[in-house]
Coordinates of C-alpha atoms in Angstrom, one line a residue:
X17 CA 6.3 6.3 -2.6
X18 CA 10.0 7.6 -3.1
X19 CA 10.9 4.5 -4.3
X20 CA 8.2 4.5 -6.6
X21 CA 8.1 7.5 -8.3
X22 CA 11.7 7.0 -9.2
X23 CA 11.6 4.3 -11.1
X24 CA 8.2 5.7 -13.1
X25 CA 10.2 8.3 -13.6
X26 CA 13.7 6.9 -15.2
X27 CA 11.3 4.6 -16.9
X28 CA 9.8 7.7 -18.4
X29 CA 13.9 8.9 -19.5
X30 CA 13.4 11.2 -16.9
X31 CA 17.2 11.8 -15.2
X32 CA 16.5 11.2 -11.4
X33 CA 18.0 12.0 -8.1
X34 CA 16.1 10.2 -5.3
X35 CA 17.5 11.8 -1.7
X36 CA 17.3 9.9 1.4
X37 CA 18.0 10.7 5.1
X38 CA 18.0 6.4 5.9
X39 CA 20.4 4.1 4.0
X40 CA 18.0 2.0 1.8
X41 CA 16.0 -1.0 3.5
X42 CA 15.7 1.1 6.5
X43 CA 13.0 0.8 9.5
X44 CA 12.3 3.9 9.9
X45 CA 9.0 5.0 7.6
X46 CA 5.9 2.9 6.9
X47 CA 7.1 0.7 3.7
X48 CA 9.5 -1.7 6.1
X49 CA 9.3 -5.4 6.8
X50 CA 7.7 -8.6 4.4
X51 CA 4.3 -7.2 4.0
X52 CA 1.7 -4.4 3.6
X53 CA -1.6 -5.2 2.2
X54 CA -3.3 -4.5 -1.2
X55 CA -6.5 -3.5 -1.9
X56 CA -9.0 -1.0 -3.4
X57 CA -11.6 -1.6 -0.6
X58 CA -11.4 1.7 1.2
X59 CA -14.1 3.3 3.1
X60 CA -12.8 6.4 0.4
X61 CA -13.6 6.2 -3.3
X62 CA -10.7 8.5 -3.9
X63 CA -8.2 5.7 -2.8
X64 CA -10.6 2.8 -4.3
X65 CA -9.9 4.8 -7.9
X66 CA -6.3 5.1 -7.5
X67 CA -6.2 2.0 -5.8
X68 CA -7.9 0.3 -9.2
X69 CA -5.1 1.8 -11.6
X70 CA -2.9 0.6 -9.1
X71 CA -3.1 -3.2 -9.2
X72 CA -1.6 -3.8 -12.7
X73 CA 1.8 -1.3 -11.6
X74 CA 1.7 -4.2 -9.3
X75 CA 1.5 -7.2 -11.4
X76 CA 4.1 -5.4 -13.8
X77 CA 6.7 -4.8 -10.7
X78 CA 6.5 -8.5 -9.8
X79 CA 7.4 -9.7 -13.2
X80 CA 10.3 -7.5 -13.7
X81 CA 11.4 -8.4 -10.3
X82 CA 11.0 -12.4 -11.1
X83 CA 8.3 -13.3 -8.7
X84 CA 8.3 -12.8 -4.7
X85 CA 6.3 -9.2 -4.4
X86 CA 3.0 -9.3 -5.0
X87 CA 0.3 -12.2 -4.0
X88 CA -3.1 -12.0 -4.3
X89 CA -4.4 -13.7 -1.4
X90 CA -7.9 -12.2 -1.0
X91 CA -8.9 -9.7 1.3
X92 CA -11.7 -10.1 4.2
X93 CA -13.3 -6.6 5.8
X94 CA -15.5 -7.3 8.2
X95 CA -18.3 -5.5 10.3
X96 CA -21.8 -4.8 11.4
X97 CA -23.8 -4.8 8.4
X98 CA -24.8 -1.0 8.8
X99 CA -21.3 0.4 9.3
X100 CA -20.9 3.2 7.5
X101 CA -17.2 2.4 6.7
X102 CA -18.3 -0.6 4.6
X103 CA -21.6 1.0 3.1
X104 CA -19.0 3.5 1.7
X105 CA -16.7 1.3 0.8
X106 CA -19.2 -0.8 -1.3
X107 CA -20.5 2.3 -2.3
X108 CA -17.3 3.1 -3.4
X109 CA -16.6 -0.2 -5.5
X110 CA -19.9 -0.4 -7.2
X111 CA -19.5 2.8 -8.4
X112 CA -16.1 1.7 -9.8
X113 CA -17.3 -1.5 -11.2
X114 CA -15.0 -3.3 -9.0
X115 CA -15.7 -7.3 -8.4
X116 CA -16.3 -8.2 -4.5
X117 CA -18.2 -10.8 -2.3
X118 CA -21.0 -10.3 0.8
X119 CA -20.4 -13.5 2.7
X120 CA -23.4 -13.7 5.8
X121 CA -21.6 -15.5 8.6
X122 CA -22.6 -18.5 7.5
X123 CA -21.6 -18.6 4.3
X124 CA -17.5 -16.7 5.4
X125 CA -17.8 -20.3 8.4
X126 CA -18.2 -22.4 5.1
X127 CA -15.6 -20.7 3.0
X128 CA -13.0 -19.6 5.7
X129 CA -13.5 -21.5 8.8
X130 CA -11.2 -19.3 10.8
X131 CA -13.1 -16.2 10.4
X132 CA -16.4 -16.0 13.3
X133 CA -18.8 -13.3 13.1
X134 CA -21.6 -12.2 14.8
X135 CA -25.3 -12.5 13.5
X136 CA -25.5 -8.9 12.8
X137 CA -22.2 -8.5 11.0
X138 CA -21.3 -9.1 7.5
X139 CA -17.9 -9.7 5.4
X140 CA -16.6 -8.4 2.4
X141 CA -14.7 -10.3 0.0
X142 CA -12.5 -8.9 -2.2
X143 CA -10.6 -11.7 -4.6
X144 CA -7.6 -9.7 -6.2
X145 CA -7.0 -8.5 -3.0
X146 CA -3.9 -9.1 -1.2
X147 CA -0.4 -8.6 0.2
X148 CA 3.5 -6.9 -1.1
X149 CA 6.5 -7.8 0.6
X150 CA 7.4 -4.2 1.5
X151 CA 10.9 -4.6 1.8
X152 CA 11.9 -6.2 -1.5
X153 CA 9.6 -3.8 -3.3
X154 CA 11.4 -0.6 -2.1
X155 CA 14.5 -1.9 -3.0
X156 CA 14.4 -3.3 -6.1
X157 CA 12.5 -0.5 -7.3
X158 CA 15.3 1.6 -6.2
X159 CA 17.5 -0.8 -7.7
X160 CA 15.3 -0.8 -11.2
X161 CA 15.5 3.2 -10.9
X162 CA 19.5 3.0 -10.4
X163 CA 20.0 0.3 -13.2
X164 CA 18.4 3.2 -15.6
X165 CA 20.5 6.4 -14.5
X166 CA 18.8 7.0 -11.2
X167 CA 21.2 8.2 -8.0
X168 CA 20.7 7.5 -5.2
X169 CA 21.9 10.5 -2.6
X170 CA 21.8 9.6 1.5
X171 CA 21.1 13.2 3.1
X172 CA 18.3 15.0 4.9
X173 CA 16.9 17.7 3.1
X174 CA 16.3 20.9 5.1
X175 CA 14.8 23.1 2.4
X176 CA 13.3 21.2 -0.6
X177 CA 12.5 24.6 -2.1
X178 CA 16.3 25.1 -2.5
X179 CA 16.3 22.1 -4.8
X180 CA 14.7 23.8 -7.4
X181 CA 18.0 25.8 -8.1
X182 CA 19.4 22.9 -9.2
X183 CA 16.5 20.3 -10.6
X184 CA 13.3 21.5 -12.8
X185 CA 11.0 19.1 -11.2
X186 CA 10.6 18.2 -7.2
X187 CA 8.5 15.6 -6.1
X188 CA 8.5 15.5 -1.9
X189 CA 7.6 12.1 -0.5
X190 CA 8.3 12.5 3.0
X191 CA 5.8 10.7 5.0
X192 CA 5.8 11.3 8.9
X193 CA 8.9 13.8 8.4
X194 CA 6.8 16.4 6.4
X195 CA 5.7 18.1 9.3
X196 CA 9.1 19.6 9.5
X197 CA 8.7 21.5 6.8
X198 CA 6.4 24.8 7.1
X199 CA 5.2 24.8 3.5
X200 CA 2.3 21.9 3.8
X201 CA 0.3 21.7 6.9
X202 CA -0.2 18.9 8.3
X203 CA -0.9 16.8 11.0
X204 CA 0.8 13.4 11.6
X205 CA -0.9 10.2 13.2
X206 CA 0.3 7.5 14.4
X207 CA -2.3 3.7 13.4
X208 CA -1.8 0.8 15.5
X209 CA -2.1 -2.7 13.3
X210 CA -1.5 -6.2 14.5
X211 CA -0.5 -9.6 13.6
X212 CA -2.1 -13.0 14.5
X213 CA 0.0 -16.0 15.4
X214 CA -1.6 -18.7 14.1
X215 CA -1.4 -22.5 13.6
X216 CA -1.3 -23.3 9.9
X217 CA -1.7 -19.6 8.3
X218 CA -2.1 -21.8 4.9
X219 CA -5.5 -23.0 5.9
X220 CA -6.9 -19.4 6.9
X221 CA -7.7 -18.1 4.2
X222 CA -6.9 -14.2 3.2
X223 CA -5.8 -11.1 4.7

């Protein structure tokens, strides 16, 4: 999100200062490694919204980058067909206007053999759906920022209120590390994800 708002920001002739505690390229917040997926299917129509306006800041960042970000590979969510997570989320999309798929279980078997569900249980497919490499995207949106006037500061910031003394505008993007700060409460979780190691990942389909 630091990364980001930096470069909307110098590409807006905004002059930018983007502070760091980690050396960019770092492991240590939840933007790290070759992917993170894509998508406006949330169970949360907020997110689907911003999620929407999203997808073209995508498309944009990959063509100034010259390819290797962003690929739409489809998206798969899958569950009983009364969850209330996906009754929200289509909720959520149809509200929006936003194009996706019900495949029955026999109909995800045809299109994505891989992919198994139970009778009772139902998949949504969402088309533009897909994945960023996480790593090249943070950087070379730092890069992008620093290329139009942007510095780059490695420090921890005690007291982002002090940094008003000397900037007119403070934008905190802090992730896990803004519980440190007694201005914003909030609680910090951590979410388990996991990866599947499979034979010939060209032949199964989306994310």
């Amino acid at each position: 999100m630091g990364a980001s708002t930096a470069l909307a920001l110098t590409d807006r002739g905004h002059t930018v200062t983007l502070f760091d505690q980690f050396e960019t390229g770092h492991r240590q917040g939840s933007s790290h490694g070759n992917s993170r997926i894509v998508r406006s299917a949330y169970p949360d129509p907020f997110y689907e919204e911003i999620m929407l306006d999203a997808y073209h800041h995508w498309s944009r960042l990959d063509e100034r980058f010259g390819g290797g970000l962003h690929y739409e590979s489809g998206l798969i969510y899958a569950g009983h067909r009364n969850s209330i997570n996906l009754k929200t989320m289509r909720d959520g999309l149809d509200s929006l206007g936003a194009p996706y798929e019900v495949l029955l279980p026999a109909d995800l078997q045809r299109v994505f053999p891989a992919f198994q569900l139970e009778a009772d249980e139902i998949a949504v497919y969402e088309r533009r759906a897909g994945w960023v490499n996480a790593h090249a995207a943070v950087s070379s949106s730092i890069q992008m920022a620093e290329s139009q006037g942007a510095q780059f500061v490695k420090t921890r910031i005690e007291h982002p209120g002090e940094l008003l003394r000397e900037f007119d505008s403070v934008c905190l993007c802090m992730g896990a590390w803004v519980k440190d700060h007694d201005a914003v409460d909030a609680q910090v979780i951590g979410q388990t994800f996991g990866y599947l190691d499979v034979d010939q990942p060209d032949h199964h389909g989306p994310v």
